[in-house]
Coordinates of C-alpha atoms and ligand atoms in Angstrom, one line a residue:
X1015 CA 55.1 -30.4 -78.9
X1016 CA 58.0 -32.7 -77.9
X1017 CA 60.7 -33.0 -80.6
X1018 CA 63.4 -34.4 -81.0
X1019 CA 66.7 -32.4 -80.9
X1020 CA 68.7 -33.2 -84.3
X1021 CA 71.2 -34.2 -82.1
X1022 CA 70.0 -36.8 -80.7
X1023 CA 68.8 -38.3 -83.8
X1024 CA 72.5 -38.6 -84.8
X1025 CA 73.6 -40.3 -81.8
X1026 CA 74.6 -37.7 -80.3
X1027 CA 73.5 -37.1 -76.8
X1028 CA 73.8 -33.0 -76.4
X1029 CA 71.0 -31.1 -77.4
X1030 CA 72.1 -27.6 -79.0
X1031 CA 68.9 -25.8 -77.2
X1032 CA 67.7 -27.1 -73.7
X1033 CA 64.8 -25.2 -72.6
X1034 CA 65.7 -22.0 -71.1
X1035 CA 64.8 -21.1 -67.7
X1036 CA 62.0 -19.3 -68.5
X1037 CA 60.4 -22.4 -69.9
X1038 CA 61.4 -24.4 -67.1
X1039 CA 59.6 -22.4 -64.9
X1040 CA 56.7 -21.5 -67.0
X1041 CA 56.1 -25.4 -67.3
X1042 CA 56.2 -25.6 -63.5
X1043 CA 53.6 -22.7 -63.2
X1044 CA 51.3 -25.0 -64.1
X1045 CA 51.2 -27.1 -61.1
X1046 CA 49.0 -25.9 -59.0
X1047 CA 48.5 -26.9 -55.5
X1048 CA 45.4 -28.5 -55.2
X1049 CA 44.7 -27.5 -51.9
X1050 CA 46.5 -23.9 -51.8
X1051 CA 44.7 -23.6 -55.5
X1052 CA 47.8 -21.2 -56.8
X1053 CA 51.0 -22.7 -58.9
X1054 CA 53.9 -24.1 -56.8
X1055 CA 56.5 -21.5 -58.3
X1056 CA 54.4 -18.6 -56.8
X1057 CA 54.0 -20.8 -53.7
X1058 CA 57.8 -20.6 -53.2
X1059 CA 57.9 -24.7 -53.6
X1060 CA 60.5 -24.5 -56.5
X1061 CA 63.7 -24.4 -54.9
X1062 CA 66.0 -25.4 -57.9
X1063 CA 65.2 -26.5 -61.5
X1064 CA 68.4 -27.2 -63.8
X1065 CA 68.2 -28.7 -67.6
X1066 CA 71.4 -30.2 -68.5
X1067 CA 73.1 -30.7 -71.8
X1068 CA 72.3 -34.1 -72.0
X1069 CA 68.9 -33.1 -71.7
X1070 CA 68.2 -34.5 -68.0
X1071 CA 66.2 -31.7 -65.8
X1072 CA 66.8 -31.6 -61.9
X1073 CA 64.4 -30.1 -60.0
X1074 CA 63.9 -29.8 -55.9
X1075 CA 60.2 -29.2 -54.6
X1076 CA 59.8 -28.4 -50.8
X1077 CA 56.5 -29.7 -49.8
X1078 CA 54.6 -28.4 -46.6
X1079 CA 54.6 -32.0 -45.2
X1080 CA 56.5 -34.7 -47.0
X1081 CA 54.2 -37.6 -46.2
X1082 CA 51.2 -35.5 -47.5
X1083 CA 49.0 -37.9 -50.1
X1084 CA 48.4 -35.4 -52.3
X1085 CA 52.3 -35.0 -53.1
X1086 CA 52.4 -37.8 -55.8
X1087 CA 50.3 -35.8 -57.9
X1088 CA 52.0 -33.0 -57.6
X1089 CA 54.9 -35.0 -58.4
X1090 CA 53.3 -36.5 -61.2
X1091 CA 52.5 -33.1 -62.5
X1092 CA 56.3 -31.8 -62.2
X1093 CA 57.4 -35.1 -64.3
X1094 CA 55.1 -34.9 -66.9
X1095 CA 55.2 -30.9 -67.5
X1096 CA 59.3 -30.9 -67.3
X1097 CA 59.2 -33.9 -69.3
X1098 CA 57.0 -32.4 -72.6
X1099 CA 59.4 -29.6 -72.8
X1100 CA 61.3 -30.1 -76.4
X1101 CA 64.6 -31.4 -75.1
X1102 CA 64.5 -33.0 -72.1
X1103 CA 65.3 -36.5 -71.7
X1104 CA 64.2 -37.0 -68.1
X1105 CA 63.4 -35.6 -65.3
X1106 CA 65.4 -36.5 -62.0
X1107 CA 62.9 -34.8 -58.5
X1108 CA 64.1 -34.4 -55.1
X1109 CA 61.4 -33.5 -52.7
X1110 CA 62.1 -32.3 -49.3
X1111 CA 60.3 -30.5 -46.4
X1112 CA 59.6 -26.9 -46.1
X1113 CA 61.5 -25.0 -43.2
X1114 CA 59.7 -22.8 -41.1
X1115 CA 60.6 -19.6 -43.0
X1116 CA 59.2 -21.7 -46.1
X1117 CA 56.3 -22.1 -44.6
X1118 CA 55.5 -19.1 -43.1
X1119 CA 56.1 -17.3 -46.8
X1120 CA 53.8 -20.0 -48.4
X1121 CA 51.3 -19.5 -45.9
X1122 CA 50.9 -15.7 -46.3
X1123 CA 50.8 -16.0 -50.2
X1124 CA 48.2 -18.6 -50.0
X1125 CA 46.1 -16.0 -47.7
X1126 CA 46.4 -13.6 -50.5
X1127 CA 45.3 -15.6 -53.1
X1128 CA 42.6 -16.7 -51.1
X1129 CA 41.6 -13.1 -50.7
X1130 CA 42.2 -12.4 -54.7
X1131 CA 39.7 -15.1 -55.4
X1132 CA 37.2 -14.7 -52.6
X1133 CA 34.1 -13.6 -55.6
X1134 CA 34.6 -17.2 -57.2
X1135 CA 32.8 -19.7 -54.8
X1136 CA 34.2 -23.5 -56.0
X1137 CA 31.8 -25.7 -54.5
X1138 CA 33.7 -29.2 -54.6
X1139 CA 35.9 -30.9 -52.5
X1140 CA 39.5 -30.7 -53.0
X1141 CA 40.1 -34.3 -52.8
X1142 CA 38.0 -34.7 -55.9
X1143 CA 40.0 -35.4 -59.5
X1144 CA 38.6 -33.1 -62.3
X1145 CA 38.8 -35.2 -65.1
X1146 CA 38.4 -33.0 -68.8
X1147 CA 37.4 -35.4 -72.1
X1148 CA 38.7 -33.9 -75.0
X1149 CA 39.4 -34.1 -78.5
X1150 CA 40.6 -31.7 -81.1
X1151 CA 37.7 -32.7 -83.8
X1152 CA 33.6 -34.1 -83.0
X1153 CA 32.5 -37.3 -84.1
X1154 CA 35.9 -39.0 -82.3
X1155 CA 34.0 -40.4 -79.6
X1156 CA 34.2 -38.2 -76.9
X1157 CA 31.1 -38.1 -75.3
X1158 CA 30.5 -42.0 -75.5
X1159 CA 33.8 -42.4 -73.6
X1160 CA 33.2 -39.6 -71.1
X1161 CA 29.7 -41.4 -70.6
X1162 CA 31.1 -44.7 -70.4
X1163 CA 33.9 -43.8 -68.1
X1164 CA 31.3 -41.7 -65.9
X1165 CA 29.4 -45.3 -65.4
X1166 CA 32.6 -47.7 -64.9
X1167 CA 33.8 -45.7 -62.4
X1168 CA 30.6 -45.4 -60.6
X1169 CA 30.4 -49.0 -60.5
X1170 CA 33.3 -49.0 -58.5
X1171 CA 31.8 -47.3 -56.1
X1172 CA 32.8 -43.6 -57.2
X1173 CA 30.8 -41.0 -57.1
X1174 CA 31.2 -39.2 -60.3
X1175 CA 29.9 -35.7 -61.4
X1176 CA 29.6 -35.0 -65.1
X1177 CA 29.6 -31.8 -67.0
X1178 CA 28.1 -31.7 -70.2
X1179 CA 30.1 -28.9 -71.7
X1180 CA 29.9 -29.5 -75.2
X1181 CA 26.7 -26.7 -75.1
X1182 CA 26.2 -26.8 -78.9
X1183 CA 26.3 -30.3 -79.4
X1184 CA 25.2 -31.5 -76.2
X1185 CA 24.5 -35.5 -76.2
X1186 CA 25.1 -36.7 -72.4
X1187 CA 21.3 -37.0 -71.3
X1188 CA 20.5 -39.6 -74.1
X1189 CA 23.5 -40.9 -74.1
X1190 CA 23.0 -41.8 -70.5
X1191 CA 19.3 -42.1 -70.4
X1192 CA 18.5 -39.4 -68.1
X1193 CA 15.3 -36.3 -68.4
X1194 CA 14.1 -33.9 -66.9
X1195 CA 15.1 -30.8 -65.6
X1196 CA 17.5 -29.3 -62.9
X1197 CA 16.3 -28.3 -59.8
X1198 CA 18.0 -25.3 -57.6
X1199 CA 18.7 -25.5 -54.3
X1200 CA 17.7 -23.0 -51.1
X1201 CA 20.9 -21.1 -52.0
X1202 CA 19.6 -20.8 -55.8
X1203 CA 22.4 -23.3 -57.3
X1204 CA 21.5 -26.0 -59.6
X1205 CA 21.4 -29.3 -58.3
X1206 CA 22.7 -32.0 -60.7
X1207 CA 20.6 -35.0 -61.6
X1208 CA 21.5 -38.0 -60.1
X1209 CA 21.4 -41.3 -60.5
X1210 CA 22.4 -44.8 -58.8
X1211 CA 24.8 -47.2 -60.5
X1212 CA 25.8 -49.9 -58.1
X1213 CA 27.6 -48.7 -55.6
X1214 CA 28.4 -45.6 -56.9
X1215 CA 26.2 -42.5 -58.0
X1216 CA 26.4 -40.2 -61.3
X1217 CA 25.4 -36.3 -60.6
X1218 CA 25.1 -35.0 -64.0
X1219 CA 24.6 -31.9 -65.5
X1220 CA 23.4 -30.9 -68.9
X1221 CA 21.9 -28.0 -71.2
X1222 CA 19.7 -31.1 -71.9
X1223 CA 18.1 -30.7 -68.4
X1224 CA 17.7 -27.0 -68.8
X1225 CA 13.7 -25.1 -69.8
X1226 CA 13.3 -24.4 -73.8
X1227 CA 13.7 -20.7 -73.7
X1228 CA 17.2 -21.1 -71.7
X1229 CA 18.8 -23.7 -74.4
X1230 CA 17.4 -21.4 -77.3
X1231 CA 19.6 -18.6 -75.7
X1232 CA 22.4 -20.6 -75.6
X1233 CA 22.1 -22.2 -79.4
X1234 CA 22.3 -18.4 -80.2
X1235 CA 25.7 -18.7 -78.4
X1236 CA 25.0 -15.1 -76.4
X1237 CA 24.8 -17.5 -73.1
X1238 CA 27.1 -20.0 -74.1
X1239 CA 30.5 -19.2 -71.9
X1240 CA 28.0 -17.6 -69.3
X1241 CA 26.3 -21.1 -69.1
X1242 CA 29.5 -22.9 -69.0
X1243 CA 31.1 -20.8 -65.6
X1244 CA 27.4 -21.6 -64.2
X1245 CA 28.1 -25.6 -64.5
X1246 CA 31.3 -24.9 -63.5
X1247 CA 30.3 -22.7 -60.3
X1248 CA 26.9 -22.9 -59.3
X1249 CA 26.3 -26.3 -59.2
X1250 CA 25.6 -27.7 -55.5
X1251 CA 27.6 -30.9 -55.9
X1252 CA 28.4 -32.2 -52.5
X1253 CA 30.5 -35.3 -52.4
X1254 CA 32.7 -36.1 -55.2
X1255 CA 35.7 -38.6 -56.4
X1256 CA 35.5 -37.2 -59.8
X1257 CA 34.5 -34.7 -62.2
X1258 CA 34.2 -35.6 -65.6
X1259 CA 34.0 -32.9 -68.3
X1260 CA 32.8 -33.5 -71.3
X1261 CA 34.7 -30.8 -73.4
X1262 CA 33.8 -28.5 -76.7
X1263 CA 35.7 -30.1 -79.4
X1264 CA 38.8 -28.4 -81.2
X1265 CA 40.9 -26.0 -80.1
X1266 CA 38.7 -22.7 -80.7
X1267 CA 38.0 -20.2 -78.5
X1268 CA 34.9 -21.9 -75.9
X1269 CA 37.5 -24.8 -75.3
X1270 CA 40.4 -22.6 -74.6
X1271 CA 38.2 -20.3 -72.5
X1272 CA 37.2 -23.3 -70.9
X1273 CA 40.7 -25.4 -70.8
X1274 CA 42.0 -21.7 -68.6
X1275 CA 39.2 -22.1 -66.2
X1276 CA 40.2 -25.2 -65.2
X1277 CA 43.7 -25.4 -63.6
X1278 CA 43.2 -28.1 -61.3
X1279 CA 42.0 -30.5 -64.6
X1280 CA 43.9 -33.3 -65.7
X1281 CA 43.2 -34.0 -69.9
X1282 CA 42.3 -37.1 -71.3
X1283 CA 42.3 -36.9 -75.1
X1284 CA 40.5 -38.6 -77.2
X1285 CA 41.5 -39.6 -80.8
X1286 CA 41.0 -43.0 -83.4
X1287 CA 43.5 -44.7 -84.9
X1288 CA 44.4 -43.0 -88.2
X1289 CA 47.6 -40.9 -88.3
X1290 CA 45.9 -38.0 -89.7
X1291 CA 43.7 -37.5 -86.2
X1292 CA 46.6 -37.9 -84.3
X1293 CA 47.5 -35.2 -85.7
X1294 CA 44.3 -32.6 -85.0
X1295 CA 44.5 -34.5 -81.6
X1296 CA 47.9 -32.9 -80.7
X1297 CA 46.5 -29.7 -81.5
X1298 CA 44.2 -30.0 -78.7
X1299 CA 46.8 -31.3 -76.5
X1300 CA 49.2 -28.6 -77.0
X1301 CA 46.1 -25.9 -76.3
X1302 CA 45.8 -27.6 -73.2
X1303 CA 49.6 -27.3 -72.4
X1304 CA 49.2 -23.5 -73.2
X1305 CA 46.2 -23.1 -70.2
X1306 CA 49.1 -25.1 -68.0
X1307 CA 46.0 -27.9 -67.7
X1308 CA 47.9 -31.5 -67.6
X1309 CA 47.9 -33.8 -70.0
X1310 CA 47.9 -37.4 -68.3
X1311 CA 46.8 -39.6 -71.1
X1312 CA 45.5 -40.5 -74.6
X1313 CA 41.9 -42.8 -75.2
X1314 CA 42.2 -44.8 -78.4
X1315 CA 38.5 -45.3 -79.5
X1316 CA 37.3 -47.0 -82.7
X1317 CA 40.2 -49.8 -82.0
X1318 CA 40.5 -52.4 -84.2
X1319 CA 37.3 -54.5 -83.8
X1320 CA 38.0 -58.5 -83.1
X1321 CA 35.1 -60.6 -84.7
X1322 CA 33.7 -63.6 -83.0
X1323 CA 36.3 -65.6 -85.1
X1324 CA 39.1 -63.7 -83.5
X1325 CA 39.9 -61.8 -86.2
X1326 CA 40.7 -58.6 -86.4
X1327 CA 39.7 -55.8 -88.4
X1328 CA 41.4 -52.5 -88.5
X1329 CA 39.2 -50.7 -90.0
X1330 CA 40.5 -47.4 -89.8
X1331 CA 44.4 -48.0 -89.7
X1332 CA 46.4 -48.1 -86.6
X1333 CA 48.8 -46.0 -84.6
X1334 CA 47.1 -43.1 -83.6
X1335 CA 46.7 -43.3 -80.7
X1336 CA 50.5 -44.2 -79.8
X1337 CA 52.1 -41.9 -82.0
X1338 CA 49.9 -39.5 -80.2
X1339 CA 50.9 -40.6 -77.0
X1340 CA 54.7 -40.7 -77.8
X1341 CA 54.4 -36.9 -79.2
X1342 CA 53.2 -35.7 -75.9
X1343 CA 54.5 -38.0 -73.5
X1344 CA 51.5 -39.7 -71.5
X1345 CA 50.5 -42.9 -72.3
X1346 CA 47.7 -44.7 -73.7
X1347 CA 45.4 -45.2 -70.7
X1348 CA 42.3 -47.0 -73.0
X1349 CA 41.6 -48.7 -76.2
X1350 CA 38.1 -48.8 -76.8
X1351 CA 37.1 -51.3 -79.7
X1352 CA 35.2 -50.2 -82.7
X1353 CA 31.5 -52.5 -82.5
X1354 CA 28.5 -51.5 -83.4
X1355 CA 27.0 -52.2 -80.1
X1356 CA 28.1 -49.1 -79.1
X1357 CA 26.0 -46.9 -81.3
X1358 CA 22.5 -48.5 -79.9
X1359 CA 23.8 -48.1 -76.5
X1360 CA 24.0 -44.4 -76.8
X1361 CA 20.8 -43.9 -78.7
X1362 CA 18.8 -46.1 -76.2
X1363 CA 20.4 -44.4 -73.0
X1364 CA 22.0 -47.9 -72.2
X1365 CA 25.8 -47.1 -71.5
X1366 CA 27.6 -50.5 -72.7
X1367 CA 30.0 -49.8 -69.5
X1368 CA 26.7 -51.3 -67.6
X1369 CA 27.2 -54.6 -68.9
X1370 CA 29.6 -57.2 -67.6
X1371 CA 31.3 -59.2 -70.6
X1372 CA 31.8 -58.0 -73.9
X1373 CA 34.9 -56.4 -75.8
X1374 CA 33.4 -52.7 -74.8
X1375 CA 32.5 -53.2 -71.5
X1376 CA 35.6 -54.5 -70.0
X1377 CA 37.6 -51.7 -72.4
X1378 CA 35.7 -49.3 -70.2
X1379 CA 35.8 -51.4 -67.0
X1380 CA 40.2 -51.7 -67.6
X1381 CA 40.1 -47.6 -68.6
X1382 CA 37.9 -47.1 -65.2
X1383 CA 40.7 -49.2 -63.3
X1384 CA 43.5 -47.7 -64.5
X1385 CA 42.3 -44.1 -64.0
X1386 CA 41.4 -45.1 -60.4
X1387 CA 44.8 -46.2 -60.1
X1388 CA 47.2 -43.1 -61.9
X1389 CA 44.8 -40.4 -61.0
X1390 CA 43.3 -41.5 -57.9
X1391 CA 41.2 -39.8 -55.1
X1392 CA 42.6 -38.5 -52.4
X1393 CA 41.4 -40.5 -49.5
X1394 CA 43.1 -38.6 -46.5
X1395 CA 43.7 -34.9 -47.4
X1396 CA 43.4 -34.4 -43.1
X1397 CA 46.7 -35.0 -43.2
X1398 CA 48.4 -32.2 -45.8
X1399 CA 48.4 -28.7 -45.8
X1400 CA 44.8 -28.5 -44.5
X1401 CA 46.3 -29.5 -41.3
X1402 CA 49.2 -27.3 -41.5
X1403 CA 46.2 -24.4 -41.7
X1404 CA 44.9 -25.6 -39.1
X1405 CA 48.1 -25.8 -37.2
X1406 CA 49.1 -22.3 -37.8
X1407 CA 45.5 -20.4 -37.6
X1408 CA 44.8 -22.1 -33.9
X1409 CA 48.6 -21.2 -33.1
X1410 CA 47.8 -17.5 -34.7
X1411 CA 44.2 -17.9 -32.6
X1412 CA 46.0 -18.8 -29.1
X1413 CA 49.1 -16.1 -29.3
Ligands
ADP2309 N1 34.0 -47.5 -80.3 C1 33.0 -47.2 -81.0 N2 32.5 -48.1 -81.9 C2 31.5 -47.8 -82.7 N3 30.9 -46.6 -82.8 C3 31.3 -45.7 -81.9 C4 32.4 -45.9 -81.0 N4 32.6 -44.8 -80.3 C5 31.7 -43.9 -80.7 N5 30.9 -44.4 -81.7 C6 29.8 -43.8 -82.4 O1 30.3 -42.6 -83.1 C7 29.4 -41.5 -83.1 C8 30.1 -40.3 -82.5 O2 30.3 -40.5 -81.1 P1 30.2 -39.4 -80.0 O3 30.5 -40.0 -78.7 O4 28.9 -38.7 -80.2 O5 31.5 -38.5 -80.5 P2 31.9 -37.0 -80.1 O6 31.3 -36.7 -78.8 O7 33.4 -37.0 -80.2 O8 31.3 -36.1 -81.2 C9 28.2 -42.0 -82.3 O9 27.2 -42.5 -83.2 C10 28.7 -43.2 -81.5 O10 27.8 -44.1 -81.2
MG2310 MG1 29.9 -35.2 -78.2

């Protein structure tokens, strides 16, 4: 949790304890390359990280190719890790380009990795954003918002998985309106269900979709982190811009088992207005922080709800969300309104995000926009370090 040194509170502007080194660079473990998969301090990318007394943190990151698009989220990554450490004030990066020697190190490590992890098959494309919805108590939300961002951003053309993860209180396939059950494919993997919205598609996947005899092993809980690796692993997913999970709620041990087998997840957490869930929120923020999974931004739900006479009524206090937000250091990506509309929505299967005016609609439509914007696809990996494989194994190939 971010505090604030007592120094700083008197006007002072040295902080007695910066974080130590060890910090620094247990922060920047977790970024992780998403294409190499493995952190960028193993990779050899962290060429110098300093914390000053005045609480500024410079840091240098050789990249494989500078103009690669996936480096502003491993820049975003850096900033926001560095910048939750207790102490710092800001974070100043340099990025610069990987000599040969760099490159050849990186190159060698990545192979071993690759080697280490050869028994885990991760069937999804690297350019696709894994997007995990949590929240550190039920009942907050979660799985309306994960549902109704699933559908706004399919209607702008994305096409979005979604992992119903929250086994024991699973809710996505009414939520969404979908039945049935999941198919496998030829190479016995399940194959999501899917389902058209606009220009986009949703590929969903759900203990709701599994036989009777497989959910009552789960309820039981002797499948349940067994079932959980499956939708992570052996789901045939093919194309993908996102992967929306949503997560077990708290900060027990199926979420953190969960949170550590995601590296390559960025968190959105849920929370409502009142103070005292900001609170419980944090808690699953910081167990997050602990699995090195980042932290980009905090959903308000149950907003305060403006009647048809432009009033407005805030029902459940205010603040949450932004105190929340401040403690960590991400911002508030989303207010969703409190309205009743959304409680028929989810028991008929009709996701309010379908419709095209209202105050819950265009919450999720402006959420679905901004997440397309700070935590974009990547449209052209061709030209990172997938090339610079390629460039080295056809050099390796011709000597
Ligand atoms: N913004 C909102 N306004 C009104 N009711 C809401 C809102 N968000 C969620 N709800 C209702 O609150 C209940 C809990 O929501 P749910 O998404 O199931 O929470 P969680 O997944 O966190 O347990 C549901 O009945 C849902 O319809
Ligand atoms: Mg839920």
């Amino acid at each position: 949790m971010a505090q604030i040194p007592a120094g700083r509170l008197m006007g002072v502007t040295t902080v007695d304890q910066g974080p130590s080194r060890d910090a620094l660079l247990d922060a920047l473990r977790g970024v992780i390359d998403p294409e190499l998969g493995d952190n960028i301090v193993d990779l050899g990318m962290v060429r110098s990280v300093d914390a000053h007394a005045d609480g500024r943190v410079e840091v240098e990151i050789a990249l494989t190719i500078a103009a690669c698009p996936l480096r502003g989220q491993i820049q975003d990554d850096v900033t926001t890790r560095l910048g939750a450490l207790p102490g710092v004030t800001s974070v100043d990066m340099r990025t610069g380009s990987m000599n040969a020697e760099e490159k050849s190190a990186l190159m060698s490590r990545a192979r071993l990795k690759a080697q280490e992890d050869k028994a885990v098959t991760v069937d999804f494309p690297v350019t696709a954003r894994v997007l995990a919805i949590a929240s550190g108590k039920g009942g907050v939300g979660k799985s309306s918002v994960t549902v109704n961002l699933a559908v706004a951003l399919a209607r702008l053309g994305f096409v979005v998985g979604l992992i119903d993860a929250d086994i024991s209180g699973f809710s996505i396939p009414r939520m969404i309106g979908l039945d049935g059950r999941l198919r496998g494919d030829d190479d016995r993997k399940m194959l999501p269900m899917e389902q058209k919205v606009g220009e986009g598609l949703l590929k969903v996947v759900s203990k709701g979709f599994l036989a009777d005899e497989e959910k009552a092993l789960m309820w039981r809980g002797l499948i349940h982190h067994r079932a959980l690796q499956q939708f992570l692993e052996d789901v045939t997913w093919g194309d993908l811009d996102y992967r929306l999970i949503d997560m077990p709620p708290g900060t027990g041990d199926v979420p953190m088992g969960l949170a550590r087998m995601l590296p390559r997840a960025e968190v959105l957490v849920v929370t409502t207005p009142p103070i005292a869930a900001q609170k419980i929120a944090g808690r699953a923020a910081d167990m997050f922080r602990r699995a090195h999974v980042r932290v980009a931004g905090v959903v308000e739900n149950m907003t305060a709800f403006e009647c048809e006479h432009g009033e407005l009524y805030a029902l459940f206090g205010e603040g949450g969300g932004d105190r929340l937000a401040a403690e960590i250091g991400v911002p508030v990506v989303g207010r969703i309104p409190l309205h009743p509309a959304m409680v028929g929505s989810g028991d008929e299967g009709k996701p309010v995000a379908y419709g095209d005016d209202g105050p819950l609609a265009q919450a999720f439509t402006q959420l679905a926009a901004r997440v397309a914007r700070d935590i974009a696809p990547v449209v052209d990996a061709a030209s990172c370090t997938a090339r610079l494989i390629d460039d080295i194994e056809r050099r390796l190939g011709e000597a």
